[in-house]
JSON list of C-alpha atoms in Angstrom, two decimals:
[
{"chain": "A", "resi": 1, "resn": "UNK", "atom": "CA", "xyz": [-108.10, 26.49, -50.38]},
{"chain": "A", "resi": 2, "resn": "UNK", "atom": "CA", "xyz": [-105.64, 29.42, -49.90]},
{"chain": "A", "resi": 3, "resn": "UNK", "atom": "CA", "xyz": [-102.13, 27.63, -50.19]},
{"chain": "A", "resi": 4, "resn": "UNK", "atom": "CA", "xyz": [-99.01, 29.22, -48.11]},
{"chain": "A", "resi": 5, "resn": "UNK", "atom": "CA", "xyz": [-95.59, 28.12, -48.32]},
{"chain": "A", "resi": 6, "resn": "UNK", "atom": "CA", "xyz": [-92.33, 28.47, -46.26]},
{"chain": "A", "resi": 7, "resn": "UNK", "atom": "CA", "xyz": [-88.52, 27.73, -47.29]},
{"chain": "A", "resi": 8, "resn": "UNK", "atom": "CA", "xyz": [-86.72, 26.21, -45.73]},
{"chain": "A", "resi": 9, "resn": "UNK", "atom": "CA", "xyz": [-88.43, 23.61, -43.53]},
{"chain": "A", "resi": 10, "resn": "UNK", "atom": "CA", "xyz": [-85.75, 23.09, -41.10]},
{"chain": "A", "resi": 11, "resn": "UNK", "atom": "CA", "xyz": [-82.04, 25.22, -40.74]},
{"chain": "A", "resi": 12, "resn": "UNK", "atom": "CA", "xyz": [-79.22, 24.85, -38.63]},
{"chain": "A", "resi": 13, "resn": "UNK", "atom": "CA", "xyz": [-76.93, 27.79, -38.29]},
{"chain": "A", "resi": 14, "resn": "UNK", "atom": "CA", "xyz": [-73.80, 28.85, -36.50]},
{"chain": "A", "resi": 15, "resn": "UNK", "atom": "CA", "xyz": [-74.31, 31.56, -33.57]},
{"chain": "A", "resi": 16, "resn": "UNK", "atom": "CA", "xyz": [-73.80, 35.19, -35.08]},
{"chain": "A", "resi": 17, "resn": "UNK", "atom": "CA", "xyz": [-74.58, 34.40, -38.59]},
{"chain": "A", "resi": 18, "resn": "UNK", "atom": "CA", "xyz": [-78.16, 35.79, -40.20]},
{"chain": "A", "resi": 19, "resn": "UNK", "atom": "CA", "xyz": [-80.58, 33.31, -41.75]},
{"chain": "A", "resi": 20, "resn": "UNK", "atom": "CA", "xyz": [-83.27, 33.82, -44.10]},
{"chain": "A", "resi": 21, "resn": "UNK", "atom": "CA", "xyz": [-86.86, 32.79, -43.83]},
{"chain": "A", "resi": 22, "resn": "UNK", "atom": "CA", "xyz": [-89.70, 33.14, -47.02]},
{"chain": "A", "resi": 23, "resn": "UNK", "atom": "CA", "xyz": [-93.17, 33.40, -46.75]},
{"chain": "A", "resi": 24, "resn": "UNK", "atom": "CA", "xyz": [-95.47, 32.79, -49.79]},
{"chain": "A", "resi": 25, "resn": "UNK", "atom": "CA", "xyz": [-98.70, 32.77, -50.52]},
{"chain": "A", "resi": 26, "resn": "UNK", "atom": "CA", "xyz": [-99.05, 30.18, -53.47]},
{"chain": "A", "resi": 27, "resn": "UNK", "atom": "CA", "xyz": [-102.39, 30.90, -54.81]},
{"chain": "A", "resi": 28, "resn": "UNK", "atom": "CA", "xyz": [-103.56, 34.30, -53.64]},
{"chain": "A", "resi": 29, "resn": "UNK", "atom": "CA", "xyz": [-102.60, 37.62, -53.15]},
{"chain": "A", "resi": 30, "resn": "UNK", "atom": "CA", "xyz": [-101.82, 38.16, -49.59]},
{"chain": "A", "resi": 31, "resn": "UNK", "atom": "CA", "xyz": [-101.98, 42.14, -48.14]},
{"chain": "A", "resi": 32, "resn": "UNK", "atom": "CA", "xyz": [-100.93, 41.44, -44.75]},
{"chain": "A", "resi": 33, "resn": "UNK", "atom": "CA", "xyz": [-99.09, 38.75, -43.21]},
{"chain": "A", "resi": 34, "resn": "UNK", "atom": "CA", "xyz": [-97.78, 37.81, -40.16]},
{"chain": "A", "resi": 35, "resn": "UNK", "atom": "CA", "xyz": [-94.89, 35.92, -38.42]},
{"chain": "A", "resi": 36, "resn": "UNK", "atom": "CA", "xyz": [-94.99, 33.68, -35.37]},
{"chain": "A", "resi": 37, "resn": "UNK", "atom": "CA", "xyz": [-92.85, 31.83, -32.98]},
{"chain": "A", "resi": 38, "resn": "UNK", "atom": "CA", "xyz": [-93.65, 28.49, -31.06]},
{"chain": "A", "resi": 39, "resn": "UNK", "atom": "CA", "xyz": [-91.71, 27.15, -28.28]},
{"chain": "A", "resi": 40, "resn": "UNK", "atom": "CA", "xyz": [-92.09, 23.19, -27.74]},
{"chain": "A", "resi": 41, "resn": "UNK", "atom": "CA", "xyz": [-95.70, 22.87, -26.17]},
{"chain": "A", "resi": 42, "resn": "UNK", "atom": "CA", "xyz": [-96.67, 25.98, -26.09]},
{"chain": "A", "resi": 43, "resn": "UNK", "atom": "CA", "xyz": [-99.08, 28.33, -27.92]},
{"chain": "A", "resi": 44, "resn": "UNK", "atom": "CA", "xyz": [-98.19, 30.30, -30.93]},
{"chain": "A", "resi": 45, "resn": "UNK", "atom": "CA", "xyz": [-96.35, 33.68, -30.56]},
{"chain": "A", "resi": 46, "resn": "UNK", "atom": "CA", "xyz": [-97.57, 36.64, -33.02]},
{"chain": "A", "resi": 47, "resn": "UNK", "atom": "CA", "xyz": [-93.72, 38.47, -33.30]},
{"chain": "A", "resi": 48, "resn": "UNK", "atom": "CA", "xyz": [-94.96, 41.04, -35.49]},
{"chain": "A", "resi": 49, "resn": "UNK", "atom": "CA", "xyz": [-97.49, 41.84, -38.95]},
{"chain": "A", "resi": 50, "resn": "UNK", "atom": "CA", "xyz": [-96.35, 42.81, -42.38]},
{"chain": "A", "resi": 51, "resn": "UNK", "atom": "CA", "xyz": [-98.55, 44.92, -44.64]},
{"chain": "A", "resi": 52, "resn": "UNK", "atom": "CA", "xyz": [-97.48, 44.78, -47.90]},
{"chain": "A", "resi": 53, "resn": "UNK", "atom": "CA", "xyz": [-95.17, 47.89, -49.34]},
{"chain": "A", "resi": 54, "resn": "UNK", "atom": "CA", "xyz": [-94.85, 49.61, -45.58]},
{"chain": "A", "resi": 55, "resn": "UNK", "atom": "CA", "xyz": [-93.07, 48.71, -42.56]},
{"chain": "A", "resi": 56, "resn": "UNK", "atom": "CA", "xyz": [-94.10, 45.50, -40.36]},
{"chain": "A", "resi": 57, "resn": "UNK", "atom": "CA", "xyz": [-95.45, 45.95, -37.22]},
{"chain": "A", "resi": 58, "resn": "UNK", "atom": "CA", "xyz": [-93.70, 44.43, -33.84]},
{"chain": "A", "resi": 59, "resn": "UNK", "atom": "CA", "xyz": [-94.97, 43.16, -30.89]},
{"chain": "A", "resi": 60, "resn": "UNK", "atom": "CA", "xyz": [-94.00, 44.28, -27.53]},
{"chain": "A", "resi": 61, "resn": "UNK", "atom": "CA", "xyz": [-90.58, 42.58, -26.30]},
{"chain": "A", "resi": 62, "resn": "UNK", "atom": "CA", "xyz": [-89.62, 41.83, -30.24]},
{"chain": "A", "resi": 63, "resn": "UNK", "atom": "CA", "xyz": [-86.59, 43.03, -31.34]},
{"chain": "A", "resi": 64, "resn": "UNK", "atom": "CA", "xyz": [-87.75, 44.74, -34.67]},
{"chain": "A", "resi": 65, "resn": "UNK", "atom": "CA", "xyz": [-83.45, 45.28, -35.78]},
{"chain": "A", "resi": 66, "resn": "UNK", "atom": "CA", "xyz": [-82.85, 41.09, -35.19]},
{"chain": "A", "resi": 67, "resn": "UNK", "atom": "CA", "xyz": [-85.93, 39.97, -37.15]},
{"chain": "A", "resi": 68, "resn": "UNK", "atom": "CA", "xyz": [-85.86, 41.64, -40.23]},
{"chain": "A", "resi": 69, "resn": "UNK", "atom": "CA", "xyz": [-89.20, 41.60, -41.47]},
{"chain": "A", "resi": 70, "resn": "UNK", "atom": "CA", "xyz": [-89.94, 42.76, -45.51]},
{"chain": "A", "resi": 71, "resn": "UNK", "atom": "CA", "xyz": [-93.05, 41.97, -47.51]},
{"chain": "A", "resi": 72, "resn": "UNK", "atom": "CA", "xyz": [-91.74, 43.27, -50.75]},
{"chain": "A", "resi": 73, "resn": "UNK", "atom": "CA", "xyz": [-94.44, 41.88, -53.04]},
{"chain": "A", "resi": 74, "resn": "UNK", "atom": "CA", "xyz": [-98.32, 40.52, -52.33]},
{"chain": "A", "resi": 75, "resn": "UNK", "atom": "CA", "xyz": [-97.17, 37.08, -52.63]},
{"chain": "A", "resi": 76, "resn": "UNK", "atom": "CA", "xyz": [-93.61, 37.24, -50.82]},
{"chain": "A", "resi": 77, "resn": "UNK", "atom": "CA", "xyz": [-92.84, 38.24, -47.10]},
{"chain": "A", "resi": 78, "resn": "UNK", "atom": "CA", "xyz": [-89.46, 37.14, -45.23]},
{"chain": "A", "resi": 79, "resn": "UNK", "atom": "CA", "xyz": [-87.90, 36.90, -41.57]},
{"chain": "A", "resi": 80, "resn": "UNK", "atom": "CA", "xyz": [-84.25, 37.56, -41.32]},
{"chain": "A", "resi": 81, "resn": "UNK", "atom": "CA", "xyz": [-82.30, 36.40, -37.94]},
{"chain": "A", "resi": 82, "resn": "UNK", "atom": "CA", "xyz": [-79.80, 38.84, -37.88]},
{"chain": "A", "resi": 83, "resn": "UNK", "atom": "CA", "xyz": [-76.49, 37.50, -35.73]},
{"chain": "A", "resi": 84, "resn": "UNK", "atom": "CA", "xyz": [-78.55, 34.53, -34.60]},
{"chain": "A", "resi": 85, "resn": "UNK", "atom": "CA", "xyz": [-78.05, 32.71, -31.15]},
{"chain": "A", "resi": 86, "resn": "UNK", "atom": "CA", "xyz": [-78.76, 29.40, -29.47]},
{"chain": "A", "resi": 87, "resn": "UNK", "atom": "CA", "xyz": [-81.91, 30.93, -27.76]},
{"chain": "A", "resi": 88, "resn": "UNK", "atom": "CA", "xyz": [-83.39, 32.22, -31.23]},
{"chain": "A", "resi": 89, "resn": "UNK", "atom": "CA", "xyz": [-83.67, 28.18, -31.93]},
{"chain": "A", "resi": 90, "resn": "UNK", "atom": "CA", "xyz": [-87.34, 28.26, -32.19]},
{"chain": "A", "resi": 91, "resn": "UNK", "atom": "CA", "xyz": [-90.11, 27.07, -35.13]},
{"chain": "A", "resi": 92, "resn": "UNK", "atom": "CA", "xyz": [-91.36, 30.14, -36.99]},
{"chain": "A", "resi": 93, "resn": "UNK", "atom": "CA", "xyz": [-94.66, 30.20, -38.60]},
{"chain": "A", "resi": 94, "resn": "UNK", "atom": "CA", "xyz": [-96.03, 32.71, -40.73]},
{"chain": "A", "resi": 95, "resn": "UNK", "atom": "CA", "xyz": [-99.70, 33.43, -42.13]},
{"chain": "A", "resi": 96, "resn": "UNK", "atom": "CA", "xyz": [-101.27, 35.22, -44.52]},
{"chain": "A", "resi": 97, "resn": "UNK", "atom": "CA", "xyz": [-104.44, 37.20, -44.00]},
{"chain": "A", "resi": 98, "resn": "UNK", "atom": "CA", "xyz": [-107.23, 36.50, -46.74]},
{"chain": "A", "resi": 99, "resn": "UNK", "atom": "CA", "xyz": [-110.59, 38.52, -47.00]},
{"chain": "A", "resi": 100, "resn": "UNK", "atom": "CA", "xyz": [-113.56, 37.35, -47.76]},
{"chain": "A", "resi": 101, "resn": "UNK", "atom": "CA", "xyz": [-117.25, 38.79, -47.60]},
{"chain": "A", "resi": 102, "resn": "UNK", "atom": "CA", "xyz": [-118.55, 38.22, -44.15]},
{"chain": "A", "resi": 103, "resn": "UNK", "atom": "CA", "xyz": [-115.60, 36.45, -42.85]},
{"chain": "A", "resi": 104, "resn": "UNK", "atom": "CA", "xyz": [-111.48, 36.67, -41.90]},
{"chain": "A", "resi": 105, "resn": "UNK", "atom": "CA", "xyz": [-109.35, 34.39, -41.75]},
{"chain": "A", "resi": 106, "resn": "UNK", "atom": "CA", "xyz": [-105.88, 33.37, -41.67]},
{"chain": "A", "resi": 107, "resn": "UNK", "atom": "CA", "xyz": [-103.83, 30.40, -43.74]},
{"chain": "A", "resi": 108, "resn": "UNK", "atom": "CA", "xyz": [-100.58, 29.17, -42.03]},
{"chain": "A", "resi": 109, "resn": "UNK", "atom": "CA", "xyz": [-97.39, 28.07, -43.41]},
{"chain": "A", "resi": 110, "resn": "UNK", "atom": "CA", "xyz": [-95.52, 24.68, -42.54]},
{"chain": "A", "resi": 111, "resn": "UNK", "atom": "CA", "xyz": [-93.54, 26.61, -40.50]},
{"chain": "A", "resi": 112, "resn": "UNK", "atom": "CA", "xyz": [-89.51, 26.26, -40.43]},
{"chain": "A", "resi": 113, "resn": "UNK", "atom": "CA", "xyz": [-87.18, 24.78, -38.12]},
{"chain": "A", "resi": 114, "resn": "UNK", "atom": "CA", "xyz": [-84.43, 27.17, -36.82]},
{"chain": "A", "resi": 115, "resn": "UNK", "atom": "CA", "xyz": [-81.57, 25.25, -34.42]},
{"chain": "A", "resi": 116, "resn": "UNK", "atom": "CA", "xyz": [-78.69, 27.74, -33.51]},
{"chain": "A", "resi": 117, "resn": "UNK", "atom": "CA", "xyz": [-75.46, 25.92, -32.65]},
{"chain": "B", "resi": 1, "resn": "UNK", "atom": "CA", "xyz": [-105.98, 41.54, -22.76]},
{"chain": "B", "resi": 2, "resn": "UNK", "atom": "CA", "xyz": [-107.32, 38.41, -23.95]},
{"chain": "B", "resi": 3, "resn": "UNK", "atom": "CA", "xyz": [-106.32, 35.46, -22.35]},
{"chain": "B", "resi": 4, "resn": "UNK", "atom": "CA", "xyz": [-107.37, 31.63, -24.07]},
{"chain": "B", "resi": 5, "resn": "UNK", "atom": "CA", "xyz": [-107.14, 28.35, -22.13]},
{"chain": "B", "resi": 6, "resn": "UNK", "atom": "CA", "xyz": [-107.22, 25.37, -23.29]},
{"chain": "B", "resi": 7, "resn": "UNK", "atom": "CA", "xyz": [-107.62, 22.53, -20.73]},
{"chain": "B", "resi": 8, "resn": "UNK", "atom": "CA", "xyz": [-106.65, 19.54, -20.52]},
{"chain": "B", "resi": 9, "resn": "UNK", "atom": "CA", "xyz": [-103.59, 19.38, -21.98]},
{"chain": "B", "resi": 10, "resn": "UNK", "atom": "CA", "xyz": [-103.30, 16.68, -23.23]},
{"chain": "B", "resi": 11, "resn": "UNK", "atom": "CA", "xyz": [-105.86, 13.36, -23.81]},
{"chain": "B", "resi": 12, "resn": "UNK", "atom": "CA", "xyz": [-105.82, 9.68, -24.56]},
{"chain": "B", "resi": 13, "resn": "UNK", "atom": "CA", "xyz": [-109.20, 8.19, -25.88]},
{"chain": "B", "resi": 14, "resn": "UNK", "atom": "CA", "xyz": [-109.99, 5.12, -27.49]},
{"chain": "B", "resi": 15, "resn": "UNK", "atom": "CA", "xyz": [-110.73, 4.92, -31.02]},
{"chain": "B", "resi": 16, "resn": "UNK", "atom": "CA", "xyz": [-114.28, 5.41, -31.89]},
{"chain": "B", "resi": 17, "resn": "UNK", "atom": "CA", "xyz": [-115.15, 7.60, -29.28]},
{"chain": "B", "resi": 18, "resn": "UNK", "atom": "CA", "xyz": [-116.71, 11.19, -29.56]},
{"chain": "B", "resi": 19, "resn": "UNK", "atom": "CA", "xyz": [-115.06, 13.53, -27.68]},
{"chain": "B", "resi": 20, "resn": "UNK", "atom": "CA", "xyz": [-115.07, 17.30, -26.77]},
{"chain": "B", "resi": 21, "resn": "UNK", "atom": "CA", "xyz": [-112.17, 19.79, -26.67]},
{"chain": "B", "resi": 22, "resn": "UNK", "atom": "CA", "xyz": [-112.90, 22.60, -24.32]},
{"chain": "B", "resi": 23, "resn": "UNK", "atom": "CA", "xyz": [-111.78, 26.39, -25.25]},
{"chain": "B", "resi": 24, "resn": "UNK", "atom": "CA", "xyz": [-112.15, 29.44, -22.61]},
{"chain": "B", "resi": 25, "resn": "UNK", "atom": "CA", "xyz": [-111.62, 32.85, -23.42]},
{"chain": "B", "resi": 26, "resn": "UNK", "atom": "CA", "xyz": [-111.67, 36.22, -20.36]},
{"chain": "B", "resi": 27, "resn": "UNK", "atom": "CA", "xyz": [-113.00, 38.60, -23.26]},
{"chain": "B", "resi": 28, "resn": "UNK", "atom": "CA", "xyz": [-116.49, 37.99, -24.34]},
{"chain": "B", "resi": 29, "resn": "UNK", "atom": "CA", "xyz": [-116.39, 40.72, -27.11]},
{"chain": "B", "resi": 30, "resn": "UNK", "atom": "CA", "xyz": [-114.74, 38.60, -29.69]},
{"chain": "B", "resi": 31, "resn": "UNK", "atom": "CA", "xyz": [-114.88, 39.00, -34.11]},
{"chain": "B", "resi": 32, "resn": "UNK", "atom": "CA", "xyz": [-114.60, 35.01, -34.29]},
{"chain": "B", "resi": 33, "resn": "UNK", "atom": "CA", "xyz": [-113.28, 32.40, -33.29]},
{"chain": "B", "resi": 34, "resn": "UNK", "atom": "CA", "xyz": [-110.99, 29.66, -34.98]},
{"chain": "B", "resi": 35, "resn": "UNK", "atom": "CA", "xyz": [-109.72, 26.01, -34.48]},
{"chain": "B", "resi": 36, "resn": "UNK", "atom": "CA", "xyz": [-107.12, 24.18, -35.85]},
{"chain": "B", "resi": 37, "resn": "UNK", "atom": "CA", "xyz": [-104.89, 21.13, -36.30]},
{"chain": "B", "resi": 38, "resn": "UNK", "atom": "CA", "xyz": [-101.23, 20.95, -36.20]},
{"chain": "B", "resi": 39, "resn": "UNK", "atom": "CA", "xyz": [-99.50, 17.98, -36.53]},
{"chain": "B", "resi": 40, "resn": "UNK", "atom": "CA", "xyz": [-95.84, 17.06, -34.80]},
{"chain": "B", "resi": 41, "resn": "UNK", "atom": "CA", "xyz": [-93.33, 19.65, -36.04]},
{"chain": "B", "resi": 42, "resn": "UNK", "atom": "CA", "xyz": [-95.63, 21.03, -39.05]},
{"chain": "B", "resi": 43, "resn": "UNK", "atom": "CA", "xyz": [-97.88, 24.03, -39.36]},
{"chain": "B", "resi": 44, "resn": "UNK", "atom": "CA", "xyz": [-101.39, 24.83, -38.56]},
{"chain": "B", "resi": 45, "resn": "UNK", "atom": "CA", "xyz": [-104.58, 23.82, -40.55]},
{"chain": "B", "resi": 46, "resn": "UNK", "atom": "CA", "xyz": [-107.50, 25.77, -40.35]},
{"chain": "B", "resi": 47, "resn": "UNK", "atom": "CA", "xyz": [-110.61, 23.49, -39.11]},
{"chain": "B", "resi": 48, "resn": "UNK", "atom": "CA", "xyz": [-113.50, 25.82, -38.04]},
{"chain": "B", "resi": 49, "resn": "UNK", "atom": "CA", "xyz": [-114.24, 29.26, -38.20]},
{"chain": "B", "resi": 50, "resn": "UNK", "atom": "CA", "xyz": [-116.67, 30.88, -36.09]},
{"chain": "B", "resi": 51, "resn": "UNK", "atom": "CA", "xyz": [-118.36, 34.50, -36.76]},
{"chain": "B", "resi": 52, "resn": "UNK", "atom": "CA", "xyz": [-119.15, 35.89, -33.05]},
{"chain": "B", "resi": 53, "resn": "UNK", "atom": "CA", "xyz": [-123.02, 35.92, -34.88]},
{"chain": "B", "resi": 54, "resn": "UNK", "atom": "CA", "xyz": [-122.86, 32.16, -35.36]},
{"chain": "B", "resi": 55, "resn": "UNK", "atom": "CA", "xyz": [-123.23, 29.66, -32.45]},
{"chain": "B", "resi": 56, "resn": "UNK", "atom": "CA", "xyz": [-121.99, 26.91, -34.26]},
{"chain": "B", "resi": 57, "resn": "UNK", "atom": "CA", "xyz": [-120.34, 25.32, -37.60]},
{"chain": "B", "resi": 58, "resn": "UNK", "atom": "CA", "xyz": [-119.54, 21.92, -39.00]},
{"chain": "B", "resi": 59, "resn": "UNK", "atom": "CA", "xyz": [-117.81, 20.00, -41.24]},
{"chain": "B", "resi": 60, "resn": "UNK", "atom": "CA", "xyz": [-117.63, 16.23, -41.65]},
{"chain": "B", "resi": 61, "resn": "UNK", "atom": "CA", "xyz": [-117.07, 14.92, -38.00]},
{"chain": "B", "resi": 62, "resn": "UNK", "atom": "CA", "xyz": [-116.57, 18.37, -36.88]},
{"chain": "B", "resi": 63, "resn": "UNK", "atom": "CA", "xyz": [-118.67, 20.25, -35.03]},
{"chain": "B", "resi": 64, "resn": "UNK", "atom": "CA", "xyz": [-117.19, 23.82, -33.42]},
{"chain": "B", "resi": 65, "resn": "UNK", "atom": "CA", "xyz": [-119.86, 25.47, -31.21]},
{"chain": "B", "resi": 66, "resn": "UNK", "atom": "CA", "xyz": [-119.72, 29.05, -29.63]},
{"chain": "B", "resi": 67, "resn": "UNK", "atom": "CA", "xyz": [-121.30, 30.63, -26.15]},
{"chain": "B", "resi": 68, "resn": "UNK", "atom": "CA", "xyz": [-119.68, 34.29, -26.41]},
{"chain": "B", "resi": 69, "resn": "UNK", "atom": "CA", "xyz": [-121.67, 35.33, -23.05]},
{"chain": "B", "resi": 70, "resn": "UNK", "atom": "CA", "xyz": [-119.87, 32.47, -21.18]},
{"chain": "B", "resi": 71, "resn": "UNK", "atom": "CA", "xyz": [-116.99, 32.92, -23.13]},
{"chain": "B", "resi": 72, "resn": "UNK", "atom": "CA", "xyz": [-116.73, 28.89, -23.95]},
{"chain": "B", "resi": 73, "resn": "UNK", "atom": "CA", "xyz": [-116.30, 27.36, -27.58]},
{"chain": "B", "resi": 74, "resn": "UNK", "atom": "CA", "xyz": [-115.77, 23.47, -28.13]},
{"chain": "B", "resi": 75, "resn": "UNK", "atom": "CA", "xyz": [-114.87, 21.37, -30.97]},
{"chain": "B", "resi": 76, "resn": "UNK", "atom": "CA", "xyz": [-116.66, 17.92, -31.19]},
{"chain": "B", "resi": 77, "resn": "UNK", "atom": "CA", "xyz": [-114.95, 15.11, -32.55]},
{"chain": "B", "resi": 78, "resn": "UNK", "atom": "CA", "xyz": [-116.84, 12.32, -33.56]},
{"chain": "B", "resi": 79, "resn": "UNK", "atom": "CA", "xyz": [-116.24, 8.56, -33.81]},
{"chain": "B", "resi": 80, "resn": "UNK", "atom": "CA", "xyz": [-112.81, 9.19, -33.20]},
{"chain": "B", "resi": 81, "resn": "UNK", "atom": "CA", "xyz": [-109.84, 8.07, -35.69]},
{"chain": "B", "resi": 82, "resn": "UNK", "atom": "CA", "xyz": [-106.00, 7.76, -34.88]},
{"chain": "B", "resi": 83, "resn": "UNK", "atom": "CA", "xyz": [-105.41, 9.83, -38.34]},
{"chain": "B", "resi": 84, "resn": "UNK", "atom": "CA", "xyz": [-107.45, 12.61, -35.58]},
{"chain": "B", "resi": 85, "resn": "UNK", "atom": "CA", "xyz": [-104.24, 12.40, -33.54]},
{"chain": "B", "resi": 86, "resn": "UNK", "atom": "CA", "xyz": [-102.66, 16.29, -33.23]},
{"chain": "B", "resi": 87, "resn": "UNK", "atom": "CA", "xyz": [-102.81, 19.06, -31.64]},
{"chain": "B", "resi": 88, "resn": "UNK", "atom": "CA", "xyz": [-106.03, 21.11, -31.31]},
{"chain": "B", "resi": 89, "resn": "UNK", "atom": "CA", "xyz": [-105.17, 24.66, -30.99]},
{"chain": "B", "resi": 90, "resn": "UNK", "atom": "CA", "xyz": [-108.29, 27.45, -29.99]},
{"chain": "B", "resi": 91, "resn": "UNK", "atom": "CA", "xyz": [-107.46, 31.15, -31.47]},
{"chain": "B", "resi": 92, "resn": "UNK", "atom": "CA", "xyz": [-109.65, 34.56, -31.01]},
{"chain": "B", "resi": 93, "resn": "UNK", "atom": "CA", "xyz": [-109.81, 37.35, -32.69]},
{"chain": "B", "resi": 94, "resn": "UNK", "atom": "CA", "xyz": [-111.24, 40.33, -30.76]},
{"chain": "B", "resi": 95, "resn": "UNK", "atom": "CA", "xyz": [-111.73, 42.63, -33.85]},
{"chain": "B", "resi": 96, "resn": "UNK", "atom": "CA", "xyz": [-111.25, 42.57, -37.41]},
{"chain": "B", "resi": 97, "resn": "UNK", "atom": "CA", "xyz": [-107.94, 43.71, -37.57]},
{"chain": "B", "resi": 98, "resn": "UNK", "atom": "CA", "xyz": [-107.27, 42.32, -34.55]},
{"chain": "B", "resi": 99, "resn": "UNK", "atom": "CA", "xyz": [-104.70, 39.81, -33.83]},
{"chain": "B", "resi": 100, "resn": "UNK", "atom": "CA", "xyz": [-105.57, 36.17, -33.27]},
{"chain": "B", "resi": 101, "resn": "UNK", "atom": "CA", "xyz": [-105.25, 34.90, -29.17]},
{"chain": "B", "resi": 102, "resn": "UNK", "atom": "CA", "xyz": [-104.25, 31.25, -29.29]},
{"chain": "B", "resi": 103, "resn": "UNK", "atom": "CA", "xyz": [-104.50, 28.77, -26.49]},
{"chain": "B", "resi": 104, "resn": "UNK", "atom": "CA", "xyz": [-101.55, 26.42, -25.93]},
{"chain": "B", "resi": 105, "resn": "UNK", "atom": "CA", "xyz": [-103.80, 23.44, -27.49]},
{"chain": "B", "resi": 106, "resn": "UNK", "atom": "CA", "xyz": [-104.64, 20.26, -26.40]},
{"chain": "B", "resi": 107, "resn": "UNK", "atom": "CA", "xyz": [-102.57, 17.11, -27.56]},
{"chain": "B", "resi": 108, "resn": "UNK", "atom": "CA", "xyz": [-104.96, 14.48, -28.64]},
{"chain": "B", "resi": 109, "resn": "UNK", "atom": "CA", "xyz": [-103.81, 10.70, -29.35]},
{"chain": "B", "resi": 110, "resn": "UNK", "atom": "CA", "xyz": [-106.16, 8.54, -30.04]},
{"chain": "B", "resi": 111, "resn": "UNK", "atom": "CA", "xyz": [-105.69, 4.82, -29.85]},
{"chain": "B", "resi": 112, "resn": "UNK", "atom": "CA", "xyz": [-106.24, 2.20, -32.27]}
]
């Protein structure tokens, strides 16, 4: 099955410093992807999509200059935190959109840890 | 806007049991529907995927069924194992290129 990968797993950073979050799609070539955010029990968050070569997509209520979305290559997107805080502690997942005949759907990462100190 | 609920939140069954996860959805006009797994603190795998054409689809001890008029879907687990212990998250997607909805899942433990 489509594979997708995320690095790092887990991060701790100091408030106001920027981390960096990849997205890869391991086996397949991946046109549009997408990053989300999950709070402790609850649902998944979509924060914005990423089409490959153009520029991503936010949702309402995301701040599109502190995540730093770019999906440089078919196999490659990333999330920058840009002067991170405490309340950007969170567990990002991204996904990767993969078309078949007949059908859609979407593989997920492992997601990675972000804790703000 | 599509809303998905997912209710209970949480259940405790004995091992061996079949069970049913319930998923509701406000917007009947859906592309498909999807279920999946995430474990504690890892990412989500893809179970089922419904086409709104389809009323149901299986695999193994699986079984993902789909009434778009009542706006309903449920995942059937049976003979329940304690490996099946996760959290069983419902997602719609209202068009192709639409976004997927997701509910806030259902936290299933099930005991040896």
């Amino acid at each position: 099955g489509a594979v997708v990968s995320q690095h790092p797993s887990w991060v701790i950073c100091k408030s106001g410093t920027s981390v960096k979050i990849e997205c890869r799609s391991l086996d397949f070539q991946a046109t549009t992807m997408f990053w989300y955010r999950q709070f402790p029990k609850q649902s998944l968050m979509l924060m914005a999509t990423s089409n490959e070569g153009s520029k991503a997509t936010y949702e309402q209520g995301v701040e599109k200059d502190k995540f730093l979305i770019n999906h440089a290559s078919l196999t490659l997107s990333t999330l920058t935190v840009t002067s991170a805080h405490p309340e950007d502690s969170s567990f990002y997942i991204c996904s990767a959109k993969v078309a078949s005949p007949g059908a859609y759907e979407q593989y997920f990462g492992p997601g990675t840890r972000l804790t703000v100190t | 806007k599509q809303e998905v609920t997912q209710i209970p939140a949480a259940l405790s069954v004995p091992e061996g049991e079949n069970l049913v996860l319930n998923c509701s959805f406000t917007d009947s006009a859906i592309y498909n529907l999807q279920w999946f797994r995430q474990d504690p603190g890892k990412g989500l795998t893809s179970l089922l995927l419904i086409q709104s054409s389809q009323r149901e689809q299986t695999s193994g001890r699986l079984n993902a069924s789909l009434d778009k008029s009542s706006g309903r879907s449920t995942l059937y687990i049976a003979a329940s194992q304690p490996g099946d212990s996760a959290t069983y998250l419902c997602a719609v997607r209202s068009g192709a290129n639409s976004k997927l909805t997701f509910g806030k899942g259902i936290t299933l433990s099930v005991r040896p």
